[in-house]
CSV table of C-alpha atoms and ligand atoms in Angstrom, one decimal:
chain,number,residue,atom,x,y,z
A,87,MET,CA,43.3,35.3,-91.8
A,88,THR,CA,46.0,35.9,-92.6
A,89,PRO,CA,49.4,33.4,-91.9
A,90,ASP,CA,50.2,35.3,-88.6
A,91,ASP,CA,46.8,33.2,-87.4
A,92,LEU,CA,48.3,29.6,-88.4
A,93,MET,CA,50.6,28.2,-86.2
A,94,PHE,CA,52.2,26.1,-89.2
A,95,LYS,CA,55.2,26.9,-91.0
A,96,PRO,CA,53.9,28.0,-94.6
A,97,GLY,CA,53.9,25.0,-97.3
A,98,ILE,CA,53.6,22.3,-94.8
A,99,LEU,CA,50.3,20.5,-96.9
A,100,ALA,CA,52.2,21.3,-100.4
A,101,GLY,CA,50.7,17.7,-102.1
A,102,GLU,CA,47.9,17.8,-100.2
A,103,ARG,CA,44.6,17.5,-101.8
A,104,ILE,CA,41.6,17.7,-99.7
A,105,LEU,CA,37.7,17.9,-100.6
A,106,VAL,CA,36.0,19.3,-97.7
A,107,THR,CA,32.3,19.2,-97.6
A,108,GLY,CA,30.1,22.4,-97.1
A,109,GLY,CA,33.3,24.5,-97.9
A,110,GLY,CA,31.8,27.2,-99.6
A,111,THR,CA,30.6,28.9,-96.5
A,112,GLY,CA,31.4,28.4,-92.4
A,113,LEU,CA,33.8,26.5,-90.3
A,114,GLY,CA,34.1,24.3,-94.3
A,115,LYS,CA,35.3,27.7,-95.7
A,116,ALA,CA,38.2,28.6,-92.6
A,117,MET,CA,39.1,25.5,-92.7
A,118,SER,CA,39.6,25.4,-96.6
A,119,GLU,CA,41.2,28.7,-96.6
A,120,ALA,CA,43.8,27.5,-93.5
A,121,PHE,CA,44.3,24.5,-96.0
A,122,LEU,CA,44.7,26.6,-99.0
A,123,MET,CA,47.6,29.3,-97.1
A,124,LEU,CA,49.2,26.1,-96.8
A,125,GLY,CA,50.4,24.8,-99.6
A,126,ALA,CA,47.0,22.4,-100.3
A,127,GLU,CA,44.8,22.2,-103.3
A,128,VAL,CA,41.3,22.2,-102.1
A,129,TYR,CA,37.7,20.3,-103.4
A,130,ILE,CA,34.7,22.6,-102.1
A,131,CYS,CA,31.2,21.2,-102.5
A,132,GLY,CA,27.8,22.1,-101.8
A,133,ARG,CA,24.3,22.8,-103.2
A,134,ARG,CA,25.1,26.5,-104.0
A,135,GLY,CA,26.8,26.5,-107.3
A,136,GLY,CA,27.3,31.0,-106.5
A,137,VAL,CA,28.3,30.6,-103.2
A,138,LEU,CA,31.0,28.0,-103.7
A,139,GLU,CA,32.9,29.9,-106.7
A,140,GLU,CA,32.5,33.3,-105.0
A,141,THR,CA,34.4,31.1,-102.3
A,142,ALA,CA,36.6,29.8,-103.9
A,143,ASP,CA,37.3,33.3,-106.5
A,144,GLY,CA,37.8,35.0,-102.8
A,145,LEU,CA,40.3,32.3,-101.2
A,146,MET,CA,42.6,32.1,-104.6
A,147,SER,CA,43.0,36.4,-104.7
A,148,ALA,CA,43.5,36.7,-101.3
A,149,HIS,CA,46.0,33.8,-101.3
A,150,GLY,CA,46.6,32.6,-104.4
A,151,GLY,CA,46.9,28.7,-105.0
A,152,ARG,CA,43.9,26.6,-106.1
A,153,VAL,CA,40.3,26.3,-104.7
A,154,ILE,CA,37.9,24.2,-107.7
A,155,PRO,CA,33.9,24.6,-106.5
A,156,ILE,CA,32.1,21.5,-107.4
A,157,ALA,CA,28.5,22.2,-106.9
A,158,CYS,CA,26.8,18.4,-105.2
A,159,ASP,CA,24.2,17.2,-103.3
A,160,ILE,CA,25.5,14.9,-101.0
A,161,ARG,CA,22.2,13.3,-100.4
A,162,VAL,CA,22.8,12.1,-104.0
A,163,PRO,CA,25.2,9.0,-104.4
A,164,GLU,CA,25.4,9.8,-109.0
A,165,ALA,CA,26.4,12.9,-107.5
A,166,ILE,CA,28.9,12.3,-105.2
A,167,SER,CA,30.5,10.0,-107.5
A,168,ASP,CA,30.2,12.5,-110.7
A,169,MET,CA,32.0,14.6,-108.5
A,170,CYS,CA,34.8,12.4,-107.6
A,171,ASP,CA,35.2,11.1,-111.0
A,172,ARG,CA,35.9,15.2,-112.0
A,173,ILE,CA,38.9,15.6,-108.7
A,174,TRP,CA,40.6,12.1,-109.8
A,175,ALA,CA,40.4,13.3,-113.4
A,176,ASP,CA,41.6,16.9,-112.7
A,177,GLY,CA,44.2,15.7,-110.9
A,178,GLY,CA,44.9,12.2,-109.4
A,179,ALA,CA,43.7,10.7,-105.7
A,180,LEU,CA,42.5,13.1,-102.9
A,181,THR,CA,45.0,12.8,-99.8
A,182,GLY,CA,42.2,14.1,-97.9
A,183,LEU,CA,38.7,14.2,-96.8
A,184,VAL,CA,37.0,16.8,-94.8
A,185,ASN,CA,32.7,15.8,-93.7
A,186,ASN,CA,32.2,19.4,-92.9
A,187,ALA,CA,27.9,19.5,-94.4
A,188,ALA,CA,25.5,19.0,-92.5
A,189,GLY,CA,21.7,20.7,-92.1
A,190,ASN,CA,20.4,21.2,-88.7
A,191,PHE,CA,17.5,23.4,-86.9
A,192,ILE,CA,16.2,23.7,-83.6
A,193,SER,CA,12.8,22.1,-82.6
A,194,ARG,CA,11.1,20.3,-80.0
A,195,THR,CA,11.5,16.6,-81.6
A,196,GLU,CA,7.2,15.9,-81.3
A,197,ASP,CA,6.6,18.8,-83.1
A,198,LEU,CA,9.4,16.5,-86.1
A,199,SER,CA,8.0,15.1,-89.7
A,200,THR,CA,9.4,12.2,-90.6
A,201,ARG,CA,10.6,14.6,-93.6
A,202,ALA,CA,12.0,17.0,-91.3
A,203,PHE,CA,14.0,14.1,-89.9
A,204,ASP,CA,14.9,12.9,-93.0
A,205,ALA,CA,16.6,16.4,-94.3
A,206,ILE,CA,19.0,16.1,-91.4
A,207,ALA,CA,19.7,12.6,-91.4
A,208,ASN,CA,19.9,12.6,-95.0
A,209,ILE,CA,22.3,15.1,-94.8
A,210,VAL,CA,24.9,14.2,-92.4
A,211,PHE,CA,24.1,10.6,-91.6
A,212,ARG,CA,23.6,8.7,-94.9
A,213,GLY,CA,25.6,11.8,-97.3
A,214,SER,CA,28.5,12.2,-95.1
A,215,PHE,CA,29.1,8.1,-95.0
A,216,PHE,CA,28.1,8.0,-99.0
A,217,VAL,CA,31.0,10.5,-100.0
A,218,THR,CA,33.4,8.5,-97.3
A,219,LEU,CA,32.4,5.1,-99.2
A,220,ASP,CA,33.0,6.5,-102.7
A,221,CYS,CA,36.4,7.8,-101.9
A,222,GLY,CA,37.2,4.9,-99.9
A,223,LYS,CA,36.8,2.5,-102.7
A,224,ARG,CA,39.2,4.5,-104.6
A,225,TRP,CA,41.6,4.5,-102.7
A,226,ILE,CA,41.9,1.2,-101.5
A,227,ALA,CA,41.6,0.3,-105.4
A,228,GLU,CA,44.6,2.5,-105.6
A,229,GLY,CA,46.4,1.8,-102.4
A,230,ARG,CA,46.4,5.5,-101.6
A,231,LYS,CA,47.1,6.5,-98.3
A,232,ALA,CA,44.3,9.4,-96.6
A,233,SER,CA,42.8,10.9,-94.0
A,234,VAL,CA,39.3,11.5,-93.7
A,235,LEU,CA,37.9,14.0,-90.8
A,236,SER,CA,35.0,14.0,-89.7
A,237,ILE,CA,32.9,17.5,-87.8
A,238,LEU,CA,30.7,16.7,-85.0
A,239,THR,CA,29.8,18.5,-82.3
A,240,THR,CA,29.8,17.6,-78.5
A,241,TRP,CA,26.2,16.1,-78.1
A,242,VAL,CA,27.8,12.6,-79.2
A,243,TRP,CA,28.7,12.6,-76.0
A,244,SER,CA,25.8,14.3,-74.1
A,245,GLY,CA,23.2,14.1,-76.4
A,246,GLY,CA,21.1,16.8,-77.9
A,247,PRO,CA,17.6,17.6,-76.8
A,248,PHE,CA,15.8,19.9,-79.7
A,249,THR,CA,18.3,18.5,-81.8
A,250,VAL,CA,17.7,15.1,-81.6
A,251,PRO,CA,17.6,14.6,-85.3
A,252,SER,CA,21.6,15.9,-85.8
A,253,ALA,CA,22.7,14.5,-82.8
A,254,MET,CA,21.4,11.0,-83.8
A,255,SER,CA,23.4,11.6,-87.2
A,256,LYS,CA,26.4,13.1,-85.9
A,257,ALA,CA,26.9,9.7,-83.3
A,258,GLY,CA,25.9,7.5,-86.0
A,259,LEU,CA,29.1,9.2,-87.3
A,260,ASN,CA,31.6,9.2,-84.6
A,261,VAL,CA,30.9,5.6,-85.1
A,262,MET,CA,32.1,5.4,-88.3
A,263,THR,CA,35.3,7.7,-87.3
A,264,GLN,CA,35.3,4.3,-84.5
A,265,SER,CA,35.0,1.8,-86.6
A,266,LEU,CA,36.6,2.6,-90.1
A,267,ALA,CA,39.8,3.6,-87.6
A,268,VAL,CA,40.4,0.1,-87.3
A,269,GLU,CA,38.9,-1.5,-90.1
A,270,TRP,CA,40.8,0.6,-92.8
A,271,ALA,CA,44.0,1.4,-90.8
A,272,PRO,CA,45.9,-1.4,-92.4
A,273,LYS,CA,45.2,0.4,-95.7
A,274,GLY,CA,46.2,3.4,-95.1
A,275,ILE,CA,43.3,5.3,-94.7
A,276,ARG,CA,42.9,6.7,-90.9
A,277,PHE,CA,39.6,8.8,-89.7
A,278,ASN,CA,39.6,11.2,-86.9
A,279,ALA,CA,36.8,13.8,-85.5
A,280,ILE,CA,36.7,17.3,-84.0
A,281,ALA,CA,33.2,18.1,-82.0
A,282,PRO,CA,33.2,22.0,-81.9
A,283,GLY,CA,31.4,24.1,-79.4
A,284,PRO,CA,30.2,26.6,-80.3
A,285,PHE,CA,31.1,28.9,-83.2
A,286,TYR,CA,29.8,31.8,-84.8
A,287,THR,CA,28.5,31.1,-88.4
A,288,GLU,CA,25.4,33.0,-90.0
A,289,GLY,CA,24.3,29.2,-90.9
A,290,MET,CA,24.6,27.5,-87.7
A,291,SER,CA,23.1,31.0,-86.7
A,292,ALA,CA,19.6,31.2,-88.5
A,293,ARG,CA,18.7,27.6,-87.6
A,294,LEU,CA,19.7,27.4,-84.4
A,295,ASN,CA,20.5,30.7,-82.2
A,296,PRO,CA,18.5,33.0,-84.2
A,297,GLY,CA,19.6,36.6,-83.0
A,298,ALA,CA,22.9,34.9,-81.8
A,299,THR,CA,26.1,37.6,-83.2
A,300,ALA,CA,29.5,37.1,-83.3
A,301,SER,CA,29.9,38.5,-80.0
A,302,ASN,CA,27.2,37.0,-77.7
A,303,TYR,CA,27.5,34.0,-79.1
A,304,GLY,CA,29.2,32.0,-76.7
A,305,GLU,CA,27.7,34.2,-73.5
A,306,MET,CA,24.7,32.7,-74.7
A,307,ARG,CA,25.3,29.7,-74.9
A,308,GLY,CA,26.7,29.8,-71.1
A,309,ASN,CA,30.9,28.7,-72.3
A,310,PRO,CA,33.1,28.5,-69.7
A,311,MET,CA,35.4,30.9,-71.3
A,312,GLY,CA,32.7,33.3,-72.1
A,313,ARG,CA,32.9,33.3,-75.5
A,314,ALA,CA,32.7,31.8,-78.5
A,315,GLY,CA,35.2,29.8,-80.3
A,316,GLU,CA,37.5,31.4,-83.3
A,317,LEU,CA,37.6,29.9,-86.8
A,318,ARG,CA,41.2,30.0,-86.4
A,319,GLU,CA,41.3,28.2,-83.5
A,320,LEU,CA,39.3,25.3,-85.1
A,321,ALA,CA,41.4,25.3,-88.7
A,322,ASN,CA,44.5,25.3,-86.8
A,323,MET,CA,43.6,21.7,-85.3
A,324,ALA,CA,42.3,20.5,-88.6
A,325,VAL,CA,45.1,21.2,-90.4
A,326,TRP,CA,47.6,19.6,-87.9
A,327,LEU,CA,45.0,16.1,-88.2
A,328,MET,CA,45.3,16.4,-92.0
A,329,HIS,CA,49.2,16.4,-91.9
A,330,PRO,CA,50.7,13.4,-92.1
A,331,PHE,CA,52.8,14.2,-89.2
A,332,SER,CA,49.3,13.4,-86.7
A,333,ALA,CA,49.6,10.1,-89.3
A,334,TYR,CA,49.5,8.1,-85.8
A,335,VAL,CA,46.1,9.8,-84.3
A,336,ASN,CA,43.3,7.4,-85.3
A,337,GLY,CA,39.9,7.3,-84.2
A,338,GLN,CA,39.7,9.8,-81.8
A,339,THR,CA,37.4,13.0,-81.5
A,340,ILE,CA,38.8,15.6,-80.1
A,341,ALA,CA,36.6,18.8,-78.9
A,342,ILE,CA,37.2,22.4,-78.7
A,343,ASP,CA,35.0,23.8,-76.7
A,344,GLY,CA,36.5,25.8,-74.2
A,345,GLY,CA,35.4,23.3,-71.8
A,346,SER,CA,31.8,23.7,-73.3
A,347,TRP,CA,31.4,20.1,-72.5
A,348,ASN,CA,32.7,19.2,-69.4
A,349,ALA,CA,30.8,22.1,-67.4
A,350,GLY,CA,27.3,20.6,-68.8
A,351,GLY,CA,28.7,17.8,-66.7
A,352,GLY,CA,29.0,19.0,-63.4
A,353,ALA,CA,26.5,19.5,-60.8
A,354,PHE,CA,28.1,22.2,-59.7
A,355,THR,CA,29.3,24.3,-62.6
A,356,THR,CA,26.7,27.3,-61.9
A,357,LEU,CA,29.1,27.8,-58.2
A,358,ARG,CA,31.3,30.0,-60.8
A,359,ASP,CA,28.4,32.6,-60.6
A,360,TRP,CA,29.5,32.7,-56.8
A,361,ASP,CA,30.9,35.9,-55.4
A,362,ASP,CA,33.1,35.7,-52.0
A,363,ALA,CA,30.5,36.9,-49.5
A,364,GLN,CA,28.0,33.7,-50.5
A,365,TRP,CA,31.3,31.2,-50.8
A,366,GLU,CA,32.0,32.6,-47.3
A,367,THR,CA,28.3,31.8,-46.3
A,368,ALA,CA,28.5,28.3,-47.8
A,369,ARG,CA,32.0,27.9,-45.8
A,370,GLU,CA,30.2,28.5,-42.6
A,371,MET,CA,27.1,26.3,-43.1
A,372,ILE,CA,29.8,23.1,-43.8
A,373,ARG,CA,31.9,24.7,-40.9
A,374,GLY,CA,28.3,24.1,-38.6
A,375,ALA,CA,27.6,20.9,-39.6
A,376,ASN,CA,31.0,19.4,-39.5
A,377,SER,CA,31.0,20.7,-35.5
A,378,GLN,CA,27.4,19.6,-34.6
A,379,ASP,CA,28.3,16.1,-36.5
A,380,ARG,CA,32.2,15.9,-34.2
A,381,ALA,CA,30.1,17.2,-31.3
A,382,LYS,CA,28.1,13.4,-31.2
A,383,ARG,CA,31.0,11.5,-32.0
A,384,THR,CA,32.0,8.3,-29.4
A,385,VAL,CA,34.9,7.6,-30.8
B,681,LIG,C1,10.0,21.6,-87.5
B,681,LIG,C2,11.5,22.2,-89.8
B,681,LIG,C3,12.2,23.2,-89.3
B,681,LIG,C4,12.2,23.5,-88.5
B,681,LIG,C5,12.6,22.4,-91.6
B,681,LIG,N1,11.8,22.0,-91.2
B,681,LIG,N2,12.8,23.2,-90.8
B,681,LIG,N3,11.0,21.3,-89.0
B,681,LIG,N4,11.2,22.8,-87.4
B,681,LIG,N5,13.4,24.7,-88.2
B,681,LIG,C6,11.2,20.6,-92.1
B,681,LIG,C7,9.9,20.9,-93.4
B,681,LIG,O1,8.8,21.5,-92.6
B,681,LIG,C8,9.6,19.4,-93.6
B,681,LIG,O2,9.0,18.7,-93.2
B,681,LIG,C9,11.2,19.0,-94.0
B,681,LIG,O3,11.8,19.4,-92.7
B,681,LIG,C10,12.3,19.5,-95.0
B,681,LIG,O4,12.0,20.7,-95.1
B,681,LIG,P1,13.1,21.9,-96.2
B,681,LIG,O5,13.1,22.9,-96.0
B,681,LIG,O6,12.1,21.3,-97.4
B,681,LIG,O7,14.2,20.6,-96.6
B,681,LIG,P2,16.1,21.5,-97.3
B,681,LIG,O8,15.0,22.6,-98.6
B,681,LIG,O9,15.9,19.8,-97.5
B,681,LIG,O10,16.7,22.8,-96.1
B,681,LIG,C11,17.4,21.5,-95.6
B,681,LIG,C12,17.8,22.1,-94.3
B,681,LIG,C13,17.4,23.1,-93.9
B,681,LIG,C14,18.4,21.2,-93.0
B,681,LIG,C15,15.9,22.1,-93.1
B,681,LIG,O11,18.1,24.0,-93.0
B,681,LIG,C16,19.4,23.4,-94.9
B,681,LIG,O12,19.6,23.3,-96.0
B,681,LIG,N6,20.5,23.4,-93.9
B,681,LIG,C17,21.8,23.8,-94.1
B,681,LIG,C18,22.9,24.1,-93.6
B,681,LIG,C19,22.0,24.3,-92.4
B,681,LIG,O13,21.7,24.1,-91.6
B,681,LIG,N7,23.6,24.6,-90.8
B,681,LIG,C20,23.1,24.4,-89.9
B,681,LIG,C21,24.8,23.6,-89.5
B,681,LIG,S1,24.5,24.2,-87.5
B,681,LIG,P3,7.3,18.7,-93.9
B,681,LIG,O14,6.9,17.4,-93.4
B,681,LIG,O15,6.6,20.1,-94.0
B,681,LIG,O16,7.5,18.5,-95.7
B,681,LIG,C22,25.3,22.7,-87.5
B,681,LIG,C23,26.0,23.2,-85.7
B,681,LIG,C24,25.8,22.0,-84.6
B,681,LIG,O17,24.8,21.1,-87.3
B,681,LIG,C25,26.1,22.4,-83.1
B,681,LIG,C26,25.7,23.8,-82.3
B,681,LIG,C27,26.8,24.0,-81.1
B,682,LIG,P1,26.8,26.2,-92.3
B,682,LIG,O1,27.6,27.9,-93.1
B,682,LIG,O2,25.0,26.7,-92.5
B,682,LIG,O3,27.6,24.6,-93.2
B,682,LIG,C1,27.1,24.1,-93.4
B,682,LIG,C2,27.0,23.5,-94.8
B,682,LIG,O4,27.2,22.3,-95.6
B,682,LIG,C3,26.7,24.8,-96.2
B,682,LIG,O5,27.8,24.5,-97.2
B,682,LIG,C4,25.9,23.9,-96.7
B,682,LIG,O6,25.5,24.1,-98.5
B,682,LIG,C5,26.5,22.8,-96.9
B,682,LIG,N1,26.0,21.5,-97.2
B,682,LIG,C6,24.1,21.2,-96.6
B,682,LIG,N2,23.4,21.0,-97.1
B,682,LIG,C7,24.1,19.6,-98.2
B,682,LIG,C8,24.3,19.1,-99.1
B,682,LIG,N3,23.1,18.1,-99.0
B,682,LIG,N4,25.1,18.8,-100.2
B,682,LIG,C9,26.9,19.0,-100.6
B,682,LIG,N5,26.9,20.3,-98.7
B,682,LIG,C10,25.5,21.1,-98.3
B,682,LIG,O7,27.2,25.6,-90.7
B,682,LIG,P2,28.3,26.0,-90.2
B,682,LIG,O8,28.3,26.4,-88.8
B,682,LIG,O9,29.7,26.3,-91.0
B,682,LIG,O10,28.5,24.0,-90.1
B,682,LIG,C11,29.5,23.2,-90.6
B,682,LIG,C12,29.8,21.8,-89.6
B,682,LIG,O11,30.4,22.3,-88.2
B,682,LIG,C13,28.4,21.2,-89.2
B,682,LIG,O12,28.8,20.0,-89.1
B,682,LIG,C14,28.2,21.5,-88.2
B,682,LIG,O13,27.1,20.5,-87.2
B,682,LIG,C15,29.3,21.6,-87.7
B,682,LIG,N6,29.5,22.5,-86.2
B,682,LIG,C16,29.1,24.1,-86.7
B,682,LIG,C17,29.5,24.4,-85.0
B,682,LIG,C18,29.1,26.1,-84.5
B,682,LIG,O14,29.0,26.3,-84.2
B,682,LIG,N7,29.2,26.3,-85.6
B,682,LIG,C19,29.2,23.5,-83.6
B,682,LIG,C20,29.8,22.5,-83.8
B,682,LIG,C21,29.3,21.4,-85.0
B,682,LIG,P3,24.8,24.0,-99.1
B,682,LIG,O15,23.5,24.9,-98.3
B,682,LIG,O16,25.1,25.3,-100.4
B,682,LIG,O17,24.3,23.0,-99.5
């Protein structure tokens, strides 16, 4: 990204210290890059240490600043605690956490083993909660303000057939967002979430849309805008939600999906494919039915 990709002025996140789980790749990397470019210190974690280091080095050589890679499996509470010890020792409390790490794959639900369910739920549902809990305890003990942003999906509203462990886990995080927004607001900790629609990333494509490319993904999924989201569009929304000026936004889950979720709910979404002749035919048929009814009216 370049400064022209961001709608915010330079330095607005100076003094912010943000952990992005899964920040080595995909959406997490894009959000980390935006935070860094706007002055934050950024910690990124994931299980593949080499990927994290490569991302951190790449971002720092492009933009300067500090990105600190920490190999951590968020399924392991002790590893989370060690990571937070390192972060707090490195420069004090975090000011923000982005729960972005996830695992997912498409499968018929009847084909899932219990281990397959756990493979997703242990990352998304349990792991994200454990990171939130560890950071939250520290913030509360120290009387710190903080912002927690969780990356969900629009499946938290629509359900997610063929991705049931993910949809169930993300729905759990949605309820965590709503619950802790209230419980911890008096302590200065706020919670929001972003529900992205389709954004092309290698991690997502490999597990959910084999064969997708950055250019055909939105079209493949029937997005009303006919395209996937751009990483900078998501990154700008994340910056806004992490900045102190959005401090009164609390407990919200905001979709960024080109209208995809709304389109799924309407009974007539596919009518957008009709041409003028089809609309004219339909109008004539409706008029015909109306005039027959009118002819039978007695009042
Ligand atoms: C059925 C499957 C499966 C599949 C794995 N399993 N893949 N079952 N269909 N496609 C089963 C295995 O057989 C095994 O069960 C169990 O799951 C654990 O598998 P492992 O490979 O040992 O798991 P692990 O190494 O822990 O890897 C976790 C993972 C992997 C989730 C399976 O994909 C991963 O590391 N993903 C991280 C990145 C990622 O998924 N990114 C995509 C996020 S995109 P048995 O019983 O055989 O032992 C996203 C987009 C959402 O979330 C919205 C889009 C619009
Ligand atoms: P991605 O690149 O595969 O990102 C997932 C990240 O999570 C990886 O960096 C991965 O790193 C990390 N991760 C997985 N398991 C972990 C664990 N146990 N501990 C620590 N880190 C772990 O895919 P993405 O598309 O950018 O997805 C990012 C987020 O956006 C996810 O929450 C996803 O559900 C959400 N989302 C994506 C889309 C989309 O269209 N792309 C749409 C809606 C929501 P390691 O493998 O190195 O651990």
